[in-house]
Coordinates of C-alpha atoms in Angstrom, one line a residue:
M1 CA -173.5 129.2 134.8
T2 CA -172.1 132.3 136.0
E3 CA -168.3 131.0 133.7
I4 CA -171.1 130.8 130.9
W5 CA -172.2 134.6 131.5
A6 CA -168.9 136.0 131.9
L7 CA -167.7 134.7 128.3
L8 CA -171.2 135.4 126.5
K9 CA -171.8 138.8 128.5
R10 CA -170.8 140.9 125.1
S11 CA -173.4 138.6 122.8
P12 CA -177.0 139.3 123.9
S13 CA -178.5 137.3 121.3
D14 CA -176.4 134.5 122.6
L15 CA -177.1 134.3 126.5
T16 CA -180.6 134.0 124.8
R17 CA -179.7 131.2 122.7
V18 CA -177.7 129.9 126.3
Q19 CA -181.3 129.9 128.0
Q20 CA -183.7 128.3 125.2
V21 CA -181.0 125.3 126.2
S22 CA -183.7 123.9 128.6
R23 CA -186.6 125.2 130.5
G24 CA -184.4 124.1 133.5
W25 CA -181.2 126.7 132.7
R26 CA -184.0 129.2 131.6
R27 CA -185.0 129.3 135.0
L28 CA -181.5 128.5 136.7
A29 CA -180.8 132.0 134.4
T30 CA -183.8 134.2 134.6
G31 CA -183.9 132.8 138.9
T32 CA -180.0 134.1 139.6
P33 CA -179.5 138.0 140.2
Q34 CA -175.9 137.4 140.1
L35 CA -175.9 136.7 136.6
W36 CA -176.7 140.1 135.3
T37 CA -175.4 142.5 137.5
S38 CA -173.1 143.5 134.8
P39 CA -175.0 145.2 131.8
Y40 CA -172.2 145.9 128.3
I41 CA -174.2 148.0 126.7
T42 CA -173.1 149.4 123.1
E43 CA -175.3 150.3 119.9
S44 CA -176.9 147.7 119.0
T45 CA -178.7 146.6 123.0
D46 CA -182.9 147.2 122.6
A47 CA -183.7 149.6 125.9
D48 CA -186.5 147.7 126.8
L49 CA -184.4 144.2 126.8
L50 CA -182.1 146.1 129.1
S51 CA -184.4 146.9 131.2
L52 CA -185.6 143.8 131.7
R53 CA -182.0 141.9 132.7
L54 CA -181.4 144.8 135.3
G55 CA -184.7 143.9 136.2
R56 CA -183.3 140.5 137.5
A57 CA -180.2 141.7 138.7
N58 CA -182.2 143.6 141.2
P59 CA -181.4 144.2 144.2
L60 CA -177.6 143.4 143.6
P61 CA -175.2 146.5 142.7
L62 CA -174.3 147.2 139.0
S63 CA -171.5 147.1 137.5
V64 CA -172.2 148.5 134.2
E65 CA -170.4 149.2 131.6
I66 CA -171.3 151.5 127.8
D67 CA -168.9 150.0 125.2
Y68 CA -170.0 152.8 122.0
R69 CA -165.9 152.7 120.1
R70 CA -167.1 151.1 117.5
S71 CA -169.0 154.1 117.1
V72 CA -165.8 156.0 117.0
N73 CA -164.5 154.8 113.0
S74 CA -167.8 155.4 111.9
L75 CA -166.7 159.0 113.0
S76 CA -164.1 159.1 111.5
I77 CA -165.4 158.5 107.8
Q78 CA -168.6 160.2 108.6
G79 CA -167.7 163.6 109.9
W80 CA -169.5 164.8 112.6
V81 CA -172.6 164.1 112.2
I82 CA -174.5 162.1 114.8
T83 CA -177.8 161.1 113.2
R84 CA -180.8 162.2 115.9
E85 CA -181.7 158.3 115.6
Q86 CA -178.4 157.7 117.1
I87 CA -179.2 160.3 119.7
E88 CA -182.4 159.5 120.6
H89 CA -181.4 155.4 120.7
F90 CA -178.9 156.1 123.9
T91 CA -181.0 158.8 125.9
S92 CA -183.4 156.3 125.7
L93 CA -180.4 153.5 126.8
L94 CA -179.8 156.1 128.6
E95 CA -182.9 156.9 130.6
V96 CA -183.7 153.0 131.8
L97 CA -180.0 153.3 132.9
R98 CA -181.1 155.6 135.5
S99 CA -184.1 154.1 136.7
H100 CA -181.8 151.5 138.6
S101 CA -178.6 153.8 139.6
A102 CA -179.1 153.3 142.8
R103 CA -177.8 150.2 142.3
W104 CA -174.5 151.7 139.8
Q105 CA -171.1 150.8 141.6
S106 CA -168.9 150.7 138.8
F107 CA -169.7 152.8 135.8
T108 CA -167.3 152.4 132.9
V109 CA -167.5 154.2 129.7
F110 CA -165.6 153.4 126.5
G111 CA -166.4 155.4 123.2
P112 CA -166.0 158.8 121.4
F113 CA -167.0 162.2 123.3
Y114 CA -170.2 163.0 122.1
V115 CA -171.2 160.2 124.8
A116 CA -169.6 162.3 127.1
V117 CA -172.2 164.7 125.9
L118 CA -175.4 162.5 126.0
L119 CA -174.1 161.6 130.0
R120 CA -174.5 164.9 130.1
R121 CA -177.5 166.0 129.1
C122 CA -179.5 162.6 130.9
F123 CA -178.2 163.1 134.6
D124 CA -176.7 166.3 135.2
D125 CA -179.6 168.4 136.7
H126 CA -178.3 167.0 140.1
T127 CA -181.0 164.9 141.7
L128 CA -179.0 161.5 140.3
S129 CA -178.9 158.3 143.0
I130 CA -175.4 157.0 143.2
P131 CA -175.5 156.1 147.1
M132 CA -173.3 152.8 145.9
L133 CA -170.9 154.0 142.7
T134 CA -167.4 153.2 144.0
H135 CA -165.4 153.3 141.0
I136 CA -165.8 155.5 137.6
S137 CA -163.6 155.3 133.9
L138 CA -163.9 156.8 131.2
D139 CA -161.7 156.4 128.4
L140 CA -163.0 158.6 125.6
V141 CA -161.7 159.8 122.1
T142 CA -161.1 162.8 120.3
T143 CA -163.2 163.3 116.8
N144 CA -164.4 166.1 114.4
F145 CA -167.6 166.3 116.5
E146 CA -166.0 167.6 119.4
Q147 CA -163.9 170.5 116.8
A148 CA -167.1 171.2 115.3
T149 CA -169.2 171.6 119.2
G150 CA -166.0 173.6 120.8
G151 CA -164.8 170.8 122.8
P152 CA -165.8 168.4 125.6
P153 CA -167.4 168.9 128.1
E154 CA -166.9 169.2 131.5
I155 CA -169.0 165.8 133.7
N156 CA -167.8 165.9 136.9
S157 CA -170.9 167.2 138.1
V158 CA -172.8 164.1 137.3
F159 CA -171.3 162.5 140.1
Q160 CA -171.2 165.0 142.5
H161 CA -174.0 163.3 145.1
A162 CA -171.6 160.2 144.9
P163 CA -170.5 158.9 148.1
P164 CA -166.5 158.2 148.4
I165 CA -165.8 157.3 144.9
L166 CA -162.0 155.0 145.9
A167 CA -161.2 154.6 142.2
I168 CA -160.9 156.4 138.3
H169 CA -159.8 155.3 135.3
T170 CA -159.4 157.8 132.7
R171 CA -157.8 158.4 129.4
G172 CA -157.9 161.7 126.6
Y173 CA -160.1 163.3 128.9
Q174 CA -158.2 165.7 130.3
H175 CA -161.4 168.5 131.1
F176 CA -162.3 166.2 134.2
W177 CA -159.6 166.7 136.6
G178 CA -160.4 171.0 136.7
N179 CA -163.4 171.1 138.9
F180 CA -162.5 167.2 140.9
P181 CA -164.6 167.3 143.1
F182 CA -163.2 163.8 144.8
H183 CA -161.6 163.0 147.8
S184 CA -161.7 159.7 148.6
L185 CA -159.4 157.9 145.7
T186 CA -158.1 155.1 146.7
A187 CA -156.9 154.5 142.6
I188 CA -156.3 156.5 140.2
T189 CA -155.7 155.3 136.3
L190 CA -154.7 158.1 133.9
G191 CA -154.1 156.9 130.6
R192 CA -152.5 158.6 127.2
F193 CA -154.8 161.7 126.0
S194 CA -154.5 163.0 122.5
P195 CA -152.5 166.1 121.6
E196 CA -155.9 168.3 121.6
N197 CA -156.3 167.6 124.7
T198 CA -152.9 167.4 126.9
L199 CA -153.9 167.2 131.0
D200 CA -150.7 169.5 132.6
W201 CA -148.8 168.2 135.7
N202 CA -149.7 170.8 138.0
T203 CA -154.3 170.4 137.3
F204 CA -153.2 167.0 137.7
A205 CA -151.5 167.1 141.0
G206 CA -153.3 170.0 142.9
A207 CA -156.9 167.0 141.9
A208 CA -154.8 164.5 142.9
S209 CA -153.5 166.0 146.2
Y210 CA -156.6 166.1 147.6
S211 CA -156.8 162.2 147.8
T212 CA -154.8 161.5 151.3
N213 CA -155.4 157.2 151.5
L214 CA -154.7 157.4 147.6
L215 CA -152.8 153.7 147.3
S216 CA -152.5 153.2 143.3
L217 CA -151.5 155.2 141.0
A218 CA -150.8 154.4 137.3
F219 CA -150.0 156.4 134.3
V220 CA -150.5 154.7 130.7
G221 CA -148.3 156.3 128.0
E222 CA -147.9 159.2 129.2
I223 CA -147.3 161.1 132.5
P224 CA -149.9 164.7 132.8
S225 CA -146.9 167.6 131.8
I226 CA -147.0 171.2 130.5
A227 CA -149.7 171.8 128.7
P228 CA -148.3 173.9 125.2
H229 CA -151.0 177.4 126.4
H230 CA -148.5 176.9 129.9
N231 CA -145.5 178.7 130.1
T232 CA -142.3 175.9 130.9
S233 CA -140.8 178.7 132.7
D234 CA -143.7 177.9 135.7
T235 CA -144.0 176.5 138.0
L236 CA -144.5 172.5 138.4
F237 CA -146.0 170.6 141.8
V238 CA -144.3 168.5 144.0
L239 CA -147.0 166.3 144.3
E240 CA -146.4 164.4 147.7
L241 CA -148.9 161.4 148.4
P242 CA -147.4 159.6 151.9
E243 CA -150.0 157.0 151.9
L244 CA -149.3 154.8 148.0
T245 CA -148.0 151.6 148.0
S246 CA -148.5 151.0 144.2
L247 CA -146.5 152.7 141.5
S248 CA -147.3 151.4 138.1
L249 CA -145.8 152.7 135.0
T250 CA -146.9 151.7 131.5
H251 CA -144.9 152.7 128.2
I252 CA -143.2 155.1 129.7
T253 CA -140.3 156.8 128.4
S254 CA -137.8 158.0 130.1
G255 CA -137.7 162.1 129.9
H256 CA -141.4 161.2 132.0
L257 CA -138.9 159.0 134.6
R258 CA -137.0 162.3 135.1
H259 CA -140.1 164.1 135.5
L260 CA -141.5 161.5 137.8
L261 CA -138.2 161.7 139.9
Q262 CA -138.6 165.5 140.5
H263 CA -142.0 166.1 140.8
L264 CA -143.7 162.9 142.4
K265 CA -142.8 161.9 146.8
V266 CA -143.9 158.4 147.6
P267 CA -141.7 157.5 150.7
G268 CA -143.9 154.6 151.6
L269 CA -144.0 152.9 148.0
R270 CA -143.7 149.1 148.3
S271 CA -144.8 147.7 144.6
L272 CA -143.4 149.5 141.3
A273 CA -144.6 147.8 137.6
L274 CA -142.5 149.5 134.8
M275 CA -143.0 148.5 131.0
L276 CA -140.8 151.3 129.5
A277 CA -141.2 152.5 126.1
D278 CA -136.9 152.8 124.9
E279 CA -134.1 152.6 126.5
D280 CA -131.4 154.8 127.3
D281 CA -129.2 156.2 130.0
M282 CA -132.5 157.7 131.8
F283 CA -133.5 154.8 132.5
L284 CA -130.1 153.5 133.6
S285 CA -130.2 156.6 136.1
F286 CA -134.3 156.1 137.1
L287 CA -132.9 152.3 138.0
Q288 CA -130.0 154.2 140.0
A289 CA -132.7 156.6 142.3
V290 CA -134.8 153.4 143.0
P291 CA -133.5 152.0 146.4
A292 CA -133.7 155.6 147.3
H293 CA -136.7 156.8 146.3
F294 CA -138.6 153.6 147.1
P295 CA -136.4 152.3 150.8
R296 CA -139.7 150.2 151.5
L297 CA -139.9 148.4 148.0
E298 CA -141.2 145.2 148.2
T299 CA -143.1 144.3 145.0
L300 CA -140.5 145.3 141.8
A301 CA -142.1 144.0 137.7
M302 CA -140.1 145.4 134.7
E303 CA -140.8 144.6 131.1
M304 CA -139.0 146.0 127.7
L305 CA -138.8 145.2 124.9
A306 CA -134.9 145.0 124.3
M307 CA -131.7 146.6 126.2
D308 CA -128.2 147.1 124.6
E309 CA -124.8 144.8 127.5
V310 CA -124.3 148.3 129.0
A311 CA -128.1 148.2 129.5
Q312 CA -128.0 144.6 130.9
L313 CA -124.8 144.7 132.9
A314 CA -125.1 148.4 134.7
L315 CA -129.4 146.5 135.6
G316 CA -127.5 144.0 137.1
T317 CA -125.6 146.6 140.2
F318 CA -128.9 147.9 140.8
F319 CA -130.7 144.5 142.0
T320 CA -128.2 144.6 145.2
P321 CA -129.4 148.0 147.5
L322 CA -132.9 146.4 147.0
F323 CA -132.9 144.9 150.7
H324 CA -135.9 145.0 151.5
L325 CA -137.3 143.2 148.1
T326 CA -139.7 140.4 148.4
T327 CA -141.1 140.0 144.7
L328 CA -139.4 140.3 141.3
R329 CA -140.6 139.2 138.3
L330 CA -138.7 140.4 135.0
N331 CA -140.3 140.1 131.4
F332 CA -137.9 140.8 128.6
D333 CA -138.8 139.2 126.4
S334 CA -136.3 136.7 126.0
I335 CA -134.3 137.2 128.9
P336 CA -130.7 138.4 127.8
L337 CA -128.2 136.3 128.7
V338 CA -125.3 139.3 130.4
L339 CA -128.2 140.5 132.3
W340 CA -129.4 136.6 133.4
Q341 CA -125.6 136.7 134.1
A342 CA -125.3 139.7 136.1
L343 CA -128.5 138.5 138.4
I344 CA -126.6 135.0 138.3
T345 CA -123.3 136.4 139.7
P346 CA -123.6 137.8 143.2
A347 CA -126.8 135.5 143.5
N348 CA -124.9 133.4 146.5
R349 CA -123.8 136.6 148.5
T350 CA -125.8 137.6 151.3
D351 CA -126.3 141.5 151.1
F352 CA -127.8 139.9 147.8
M353 CA -131.6 140.8 147.7
P354 CA -131.4 139.1 151.4
S355 CA -135.4 139.4 151.3
L356 CA -136.1 137.5 148.0
R357 CA -138.9 134.7 148.2
E358 CA -140.2 134.6 145.1
V359 CA -139.4 135.1 141.3
D360 CA -141.7 135.2 138.2
F361 CA -139.6 135.4 134.9
V362 CA -140.5 134.7 131.6
D363 CA -138.6 133.2 128.9
V364 CA -135.7 131.2 131.1
P365 CA -134.0 128.0 131.1
V366 CA -135.8 126.0 133.8
H367 CA -132.0 124.9 134.3
S368 CA -131.0 128.5 134.7
V369 CA -133.7 128.7 137.2
Q370 CA -133.1 126.1 139.0
E371 CA -129.4 127.4 139.0
F372 CA -130.6 130.8 140.8
V373 CA -132.5 128.9 143.2
G374 CA -130.1 126.9 144.3
L375 CA -127.1 130.2 144.6
R376 CA -130.4 131.4 146.9
A377 CA -130.1 128.4 149.3
T378 CA -126.7 127.8 149.3
A379 CA -126.5 132.0 151.0
G380 CA -128.9 131.2 152.6
H381 CA -132.0 132.6 151.6
H382 CA -134.8 130.7 150.1
I383 CA -136.5 131.3 146.5
D384 CA -140.5 130.0 148.2
V385 CA -142.9 130.3 144.4
V386 CA -141.2 130.6 141.6
S387 CA -143.4 130.9 137.8
L388 CA -142.0 130.1 135.0
H389 CA -143.7 131.5 131.6
Y390 CA -142.3 130.9 128.1
S391 CA -143.6 132.6 124.5
S392 CA -143.6 131.1 120.9
H393 CA -140.3 132.9 120.8
F394 CA -138.9 129.8 123.2
P395 CA -141.1 127.3 123.9
Y396 CA -140.4 125.1 127.6
T397 CA -138.1 122.2 126.9
P398 CA -139.9 119.3 129.3
L399 CA -137.7 119.0 133.1
P400 CA -135.5 115.5 133.5
P401 CA -137.2 113.7 136.3
S402 CA -133.7 114.7 138.1
S403 CA -135.0 118.5 138.4
T404 CA -138.3 118.2 139.3
T405 CA -137.3 116.6 142.0
W406 CA -135.0 118.7 143.2
L407 CA -137.5 121.6 142.9
Q408 CA -140.1 120.2 144.6
D409 CA -137.7 119.7 147.5
N410 CA -136.0 122.7 147.1
T411 CA -139.4 125.2 146.9
Q412 CA -143.1 125.1 148.2
A413 CA -145.0 125.8 145.1
F414 CA -143.5 126.1 141.6
F415 CA -145.7 126.9 138.3
I416 CA -144.9 126.9 133.9
S417 CA -146.8 128.2 131.8
D418 CA -146.7 127.8 128.4
G419 CA -148.9 130.2 126.7
D420 CA -152.7 129.5 128.0
R421 CA -151.4 125.6 129.5
N422 CA -150.1 125.2 132.9
I423 CA -147.9 122.7 132.4
S424 CA -146.8 121.7 136.4
I425 CA -147.8 123.3 139.7
W426 CA -147.2 122.1 142.2
M427 CA -147.7 122.9 146.0

């Protein structure tokens, strides 16, 4: 039943129909609080029905999700005009949520900035009780409304009386980092900003530096840089995060990499994930600097769309100094032959990634992986876990019985998937 609810939570009418399947289903649904702990709120949500469902979740913590993304499209057509009915309806939903705020555990908002305006109007009276809140996610899009009303509001004061917040995700909302009240974060995800809302590095670094227990940091699309209104000669802060163990860079350009090498110090980093938007000499320079900048790296995940042969050869030499690497994940949208050879050639050396125990590859022939595992075994370094994934560009070719037997004998766990279909799993 929990799995059914998770699939249907974005469709209230379907949830209603499921409860009508039988008397037993209705009794189970209405009497199981766990099924109602993730309210999903849109422009069409009914306030009375929301109140009923939140009551059914009592006394469990709530993961609140407000999704007004569909209104972004209408705003782009209608300009910044928002009807009184829209405001009154959303305010009524917020009032229902407010009555259950003592049980909020996570609070997620998707939509245009006017949602933030109404959040502040409804909640910003310094009496909001949110003793359980640990996660905040704001994914906001600029529209003509903000340009016509002088820009989006700061809503940090809404959350000032929360307990220590552990995780924050923001996209497009630089005002969140100005008067920053959160000093106990363990995770930050920073998404893409619009040209009208640029977060400068010093503002972000100044806020993040208070989170001395930060363990995970993710940049999606860009990193904070110098805002247009700042003098480019201003000194940029160096952000030191000694406890950080995980760094994720998604759709990052080489210019962003250069900035990070100069202004982010994370000596204790254990996990690095790279999904890069382009490839050039700066990317290779960054990779060559990885062993020195992140000497304790244990997990590396990389994905790129294209690489030339020079880059592939250079990347092959990059893996050798990663002495502590235990897990390697590569997705190059079909790993090029040159790069694969760069991995295979030194694979039988005892000094080549000696700690590597788990690999995860996309679109690599099984016989090639078998060769790699065999060479590592020859060097005395056994690969314990192998995961292979195949896309429509590179369909899976079934293993011959001899290969299946060999891989079972030489690995502790082996996973193969073709799209959404698991083909072979043993442990």
